[in-house]
Amino acid sequence: MRSRRVAVSEATERLREAGVASPEHDAAELLAHVLGTTRGQLALVEDVAASALDEYDALITRRSAREPLQHLTGTAYFRHVELAVGPGVFVPRPETELLAGWAIESAPQDGVVVDLCTGSGAIAKSLADERPDLAVHAVELDEPAYAWAERNLVGTGVDVRQGDFATAFDDLLGTVDVITCNPPYIPLEAWESVAPEARTYDPHLALFSGDDGLDAIRVLEQRAALLLRPGGALGFEHADVQGESAPAVLTAAGRWTDVRDHLDLAGRARFTTARLAR
């Protein structure tokens, strides 16, 4: 038996020493997970039983080794939806919620939306949750990631397929109103700068994209031009250092209007939007 305060304090210090970016949050989240409660309700707990402490210690050890928090809890939260995540799928980031929000606001009533490189299905599930009028389609190439997407999108009405985003949805050519995509965009040379959680546990197919990080975005530009109806909208995420180079891919193609880049809540370049010329 140990007090909840002491248990969390000791765990926080272990995570801080291991270089975890949010040690207090993660320590509390993992104890709440072990106790079957929420972080908000954790203050009501006075003491932690020895059996729970053993389980907690094991999870803190794994988190100290930089295994993602969401892999340990099996859950990620994205906008208003809950997602099952684990080994083999990219853990959705809060920054991507802004791209999803843009699509939710931009799609016309009863519109057709396609989410390319869907990963866990986070954007697609949010679209279906907040805009039930939409016909939402999603595709993922990587087999393990597709299995997670399929699981997360059960019962949502989303048409989820396994395949290459470069060739997917021939049946929708010229009919799509909005396309979203969180493609791989990290340059191969930036390997060492990637956080251990992502570098070790996220699928590399979801991370790296050629020498300059723009290879997938170039393919996306070409496929989106075929899928969208004239005037249809494209939105995709990119690295914070690609605030000029990512939009430039669309500008250079000469078939896009209203090319704009958008900042995230920390003021960093985060995603690009544009419309297919009429």
Short mmCIF file of C-alpha atoms in Angstrom, two decimals, residues 9-273:
data_model
loop_
_atom_site.label_atom_id
_atom_site.label_comp_id
_atom_site.label_asym_id
_atom_site.label_seq_id
_atom_site.Cartn_x
_atom_site.Cartn_y
_atom_site.Cartn_z
CA SER A 9 5.20 11.71 -7.61
CA GLU A 10 7.76 8.88 -7.80
CA ALA A 11 6.48 7.78 -11.20
CA THR A 12 6.61 11.34 -12.49
CA GLU A 13 10.25 11.66 -11.49
CA ARG A 14 11.12 8.38 -13.24
CA LEU A 15 9.44 9.55 -16.44
CA ARG A 16 11.11 12.96 -16.25
CA GLU A 17 14.53 11.34 -15.92
CA ALA A 18 13.74 9.17 -18.96
CA GLY A 19 13.07 12.27 -21.06
CA VAL A 20 9.30 11.82 -21.41
CA ALA A 21 7.82 15.13 -22.58
CA SER A 22 4.78 15.14 -20.26
CA PRO A 23 5.78 13.18 -17.14
CA GLU A 24 3.08 14.48 -14.76
CA HIS A 25 0.28 13.87 -17.24
CA ASP A 26 1.49 10.41 -18.21
CA ALA A 27 2.09 9.29 -14.63
CA ALA A 28 -1.45 10.28 -13.64
CA GLU A 29 -2.98 8.82 -16.81
CA LEU A 30 -1.32 5.45 -16.28
CA LEU A 31 -2.39 5.19 -12.65
CA ALA A 32 -5.95 6.08 -13.63
CA HIS A 33 -5.77 3.34 -16.26
CA VAL A 34 -4.58 0.77 -13.72
CA LEU A 35 -7.34 1.76 -11.27
CA GLY A 36 -10.07 1.83 -13.91
CA THR A 37 -10.89 5.47 -13.35
CA THR A 38 -10.21 8.79 -15.05
CA ARG A 39 -7.41 11.26 -14.46
CA GLY A 40 -9.99 13.76 -13.25
CA GLN A 41 -11.30 11.34 -10.61
CA LEU A 42 -7.84 10.30 -9.44
CA ALA A 43 -7.84 12.95 -6.68
CA LEU A 44 -10.54 10.93 -4.92
CA VAL A 45 -8.11 8.01 -4.47
CA GLU A 46 -6.16 8.06 -1.19
CA ASP A 47 -4.12 4.85 -1.29
CA VAL A 48 -3.05 2.36 -3.96
CA ALA A 49 -3.01 -1.36 -3.20
CA ALA A 50 0.18 -3.40 -3.62
CA SER A 51 -1.20 -5.38 -6.57
CA ALA A 52 -2.08 -2.17 -8.42
CA LEU A 53 1.33 -0.73 -7.60
CA ASP A 54 3.03 -3.71 -9.27
CA GLU A 55 1.02 -3.20 -12.44
CA TYR A 56 1.65 0.54 -12.31
CA ASP A 57 5.40 0.03 -11.89
CA ALA A 58 5.48 -2.22 -14.95
CA LEU A 59 3.69 0.39 -17.06
CA ILE A 60 5.96 3.19 -15.84
CA THR A 61 8.97 1.06 -16.79
CA ARG A 62 7.60 0.60 -20.30
CA ARG A 63 6.77 4.29 -20.63
CA SER A 64 10.28 5.16 -19.42
CA ALA A 65 11.54 3.08 -22.34
CA ARG A 66 9.50 5.51 -24.50
CA GLU A 67 6.72 3.13 -25.44
CA PRO A 68 3.83 5.44 -26.38
CA LEU A 69 1.32 6.19 -23.65
CA GLN A 70 -1.53 5.27 -25.97
CA HIS A 71 -0.05 1.82 -26.60
CA LEU A 72 -0.04 1.21 -22.86
CA THR A 73 -3.64 2.29 -22.36
CA GLY A 74 -4.84 0.99 -25.75
CA THR A 75 -6.75 4.20 -26.35
CA ALA A 76 -6.28 7.55 -28.09
CA TYR A 77 -8.69 10.47 -28.04
CA PHE A 78 -9.24 12.63 -31.12
CA ARG A 79 -11.73 15.51 -31.13
CA HIS A 80 -14.92 13.86 -29.80
CA VAL A 81 -14.11 10.24 -30.59
CA GLU A 82 -12.21 7.43 -28.92
CA LEU A 83 -9.86 5.22 -30.92
CA ALA A 84 -8.28 1.85 -30.25
CA VAL A 85 -4.55 2.02 -31.00
CA GLY A 86 -1.48 -0.15 -30.47
CA PRO A 87 1.54 -1.60 -32.25
CA GLY A 88 1.32 -1.23 -36.01
CA VAL A 89 -0.59 2.04 -36.27
CA PHE A 90 0.37 5.71 -36.13
CA VAL A 91 -0.91 7.28 -32.92
CA PRO A 92 -3.07 10.30 -33.88
CA ARG A 93 -1.73 13.65 -32.70
CA PRO A 94 -3.76 16.58 -31.33
CA GLU A 95 -2.41 18.83 -34.11
CA THR A 96 -4.27 16.78 -36.70
CA GLU A 97 -7.58 17.69 -35.07
CA LEU A 98 -7.31 21.07 -36.80
CA LEU A 99 -7.22 19.44 -40.24
CA ALA A 100 -10.23 17.31 -39.32
CA GLY A 101 -12.06 20.42 -38.11
CA TRP A 102 -11.35 22.20 -41.38
CA ALA A 103 -12.86 19.29 -43.33
CA ILE A 104 -15.90 19.11 -41.06
CA GLU A 105 -16.58 22.80 -41.63
CA SER A 106 -15.73 22.80 -45.36
CA ALA A 107 -17.71 19.82 -46.61
CA PRO A 108 -21.04 20.72 -48.25
CA GLN A 109 -24.31 19.23 -47.03
CA ASP A 110 -24.57 15.56 -48.04
CA GLY A 111 -21.09 15.81 -49.56
CA VAL A 112 -18.55 13.14 -50.41
CA VAL A 113 -15.33 13.13 -48.37
CA VAL A 114 -12.27 10.92 -48.81
CA ASP A 115 -9.58 10.44 -46.16
CA LEU A 116 -6.36 9.17 -47.73
CA CYS A 117 -3.69 7.48 -45.56
CA THR A 118 -6.31 7.07 -42.85
CA GLY A 119 -4.09 5.22 -40.36
CA SER A 120 -6.19 4.57 -37.25
CA GLY A 121 -9.20 6.12 -38.97
CA ALA A 122 -9.14 9.18 -36.70
CA ILE A 123 -10.12 11.82 -39.27
CA ALA A 124 -12.69 9.57 -40.95
CA LYS A 125 -14.31 8.68 -37.64
CA SER A 126 -14.49 12.34 -36.61
CA LEU A 127 -16.11 13.24 -39.93
CA ALA A 128 -18.72 10.53 -39.51
CA ASP A 129 -19.30 11.51 -35.88
CA GLU A 130 -19.72 15.25 -36.42
CA ARG A 131 -21.18 15.23 -39.92
CA PRO A 132 -23.50 12.21 -40.25
CA ASP A 133 -24.86 13.68 -43.49
CA LEU A 134 -21.57 13.01 -45.28
CA ALA A 135 -20.57 9.99 -47.32
CA VAL A 136 -17.11 9.26 -45.89
CA HIS A 137 -14.54 7.01 -47.55
CA ALA A 138 -11.10 6.07 -46.21
CA VAL A 139 -8.10 4.07 -47.40
CA GLU A 140 -4.97 2.66 -45.75
CA LEU A 141 -2.17 0.69 -47.39
CA ASP A 142 -0.36 -0.84 -44.41
CA GLU A 143 -2.02 -4.09 -43.36
CA PRO A 144 -1.60 -3.76 -39.56
CA ALA A 145 -2.76 -0.13 -39.64
CA TYR A 146 -5.72 -1.07 -41.83
CA ALA A 147 -6.79 -3.62 -39.21
CA TRP A 148 -6.89 -0.85 -36.59
CA ALA A 149 -8.84 1.45 -38.95
CA GLU A 150 -11.34 -1.30 -39.71
CA ARG A 151 -11.83 -1.88 -35.98
CA ASN A 152 -12.28 1.82 -35.21
CA LEU A 153 -14.70 2.46 -38.07
CA VAL A 154 -17.09 -0.42 -37.40
CA GLY A 155 -20.63 0.94 -37.19
CA THR A 156 -19.72 4.44 -38.36
CA GLY A 157 -20.91 4.03 -41.94
CA VAL A 158 -17.44 4.87 -43.28
CA ASP A 159 -16.40 2.97 -46.41
CA VAL A 160 -12.89 1.87 -45.42
CA ARG A 161 -10.64 0.04 -47.87
CA GLN A 162 -7.16 -1.38 -47.92
CA GLY A 163 -5.08 -0.02 -50.77
CA ASP A 164 -2.60 2.52 -52.09
CA PHE A 165 -3.79 6.12 -51.87
CA ALA A 166 -2.08 6.76 -55.21
CA THR A 167 -4.59 4.54 -57.02
CA ALA A 168 -7.56 4.27 -54.64
CA PHE A 169 -11.19 5.09 -55.38
CA ASP A 170 -11.32 4.84 -59.15
CA ASP A 171 -15.09 4.57 -58.65
CA LEU A 172 -15.15 8.12 -57.21
CA LEU A 173 -13.11 9.96 -59.84
CA GLY A 174 -14.33 13.54 -60.32
CA THR A 175 -17.06 13.29 -57.67
CA VAL A 176 -15.34 14.04 -54.34
CA ASP A 177 -16.07 17.30 -52.49
CA VAL A 178 -13.30 17.22 -49.87
CA ILE A 179 -10.10 15.21 -49.48
CA THR A 180 -8.13 14.99 -46.26
CA CYS A 181 -4.75 13.37 -45.83
CA ASN A 182 -2.11 13.07 -43.13
CA PRO A 183 0.64 11.65 -45.35
CA PRO A 184 4.17 10.67 -44.41
CA TYR A 185 6.27 13.84 -44.60
CA ILE A 186 9.52 13.38 -42.66
CA PRO A 187 12.73 13.53 -44.73
CA LEU A 188 14.81 10.37 -44.47
CA GLU A 189 17.78 12.44 -43.27
CA ALA A 190 15.75 13.65 -40.27
CA TRP A 191 15.69 10.18 -38.67
CA GLU A 192 17.66 11.22 -35.60
CA SER A 193 15.41 14.20 -34.86
CA VAL A 194 12.26 12.08 -34.59
CA ALA A 195 11.04 11.39 -31.05
CA PRO A 196 11.83 7.85 -29.85
CA GLU A 197 8.11 7.09 -29.42
CA ALA A 198 7.50 7.71 -33.13
CA ARG A 199 10.80 6.43 -34.49
CA THR A 200 10.57 3.12 -32.65
CA TYR A 201 6.85 2.42 -32.48
CA ASP A 202 5.04 4.24 -35.31
CA PRO A 203 5.06 2.49 -38.72
CA HIS A 204 7.85 3.96 -40.85
CA LEU A 205 5.46 3.92 -43.81
CA ALA A 206 3.48 6.61 -41.97
CA LEU A 207 6.53 8.76 -41.20
CA PHE A 208 9.17 9.01 -43.90
CA SER A 209 8.76 10.31 -47.46
CA GLY A 210 11.91 10.64 -49.53
CA ASP A 211 14.91 12.92 -49.27
CA ASP A 212 12.90 16.13 -48.81
CA GLY A 213 9.80 14.68 -47.14
CA LEU A 214 7.55 15.76 -50.02
CA ASP A 215 7.33 12.59 -52.13
CA ALA A 216 3.93 11.53 -50.79
CA ILE A 217 2.59 15.08 -51.08
CA ARG A 218 3.54 15.12 -54.77
CA VAL A 219 1.62 11.88 -55.30
CA LEU A 220 -1.29 13.27 -53.27
CA GLU A 221 -1.48 16.35 -55.49
CA GLN A 222 -1.84 14.18 -58.59
CA ARG A 223 -4.42 11.79 -57.12
CA ALA A 224 -6.49 14.54 -55.52
CA ALA A 225 -6.72 16.35 -58.87
CA LEU A 226 -8.37 13.25 -60.34
CA LEU A 227 -10.69 12.49 -57.42
CA LEU A 228 -12.05 15.96 -56.70
CA ARG A 229 -14.85 17.60 -58.59
CA PRO A 230 -14.00 21.06 -60.01
CA GLY A 231 -13.92 23.42 -57.04
CA GLY A 232 -13.44 20.56 -54.60
CA ALA A 233 -11.14 21.09 -51.61
CA LEU A 234 -7.94 19.36 -50.51
CA GLY A 235 -6.39 19.58 -47.06
CA PHE A 236 -3.25 17.82 -45.88
CA GLU A 237 -0.87 17.93 -42.94
CA HIS A 238 2.86 18.57 -43.22
CA ALA A 239 5.92 19.17 -41.04
CA ASP A 240 6.28 22.55 -39.37
CA VAL A 241 9.34 23.29 -41.53
CA GLN A 242 7.32 22.70 -44.73
CA GLY A 243 5.08 25.75 -44.45
CA GLU A 244 6.42 27.04 -47.76
CA SER A 245 7.61 23.90 -49.56
CA ALA A 246 4.37 21.92 -49.11
CA PRO A 247 2.02 24.58 -50.55
CA ALA A 248 4.58 25.11 -53.33
CA VAL A 249 3.89 21.59 -54.59
CA LEU A 250 0.31 22.64 -55.35
CA THR A 251 1.24 26.05 -56.71
CA ALA A 252 3.75 24.53 -59.12
CA ALA A 253 1.14 22.13 -60.48
CA GLY A 254 -0.89 25.05 -61.81
CA ARG A 255 -4.33 23.54 -61.23
CA TRP A 256 -5.10 24.74 -57.72
CA THR A 257 -6.61 27.96 -56.40
CA ASP A 258 -6.88 29.42 -52.89
CA VAL A 259 -3.68 27.67 -51.81
CA ARG A 260 -3.26 28.51 -48.14
CA ASP A 261 -1.17 27.28 -45.26
CA HIS A 262 -2.51 27.11 -41.70
CA LEU A 263 -0.86 27.31 -38.28
CA ASP A 264 -1.48 24.99 -35.36
CA LEU A 265 -2.30 26.20 -31.85
CA ALA A 266 1.41 26.60 -31.10
CA GLY A 267 1.81 28.94 -34.08
CA ARG A 268 3.65 26.41 -36.24
CA ALA A 269 2.89 25.74 -39.90
CA ARG A 270 0.76 22.60 -39.86
CA PHE A 271 -1.53 22.00 -42.85
CA THR A 272 -2.23 23.21 -46.38
CA THR A 273 -5.59 23.65 -48.09
#
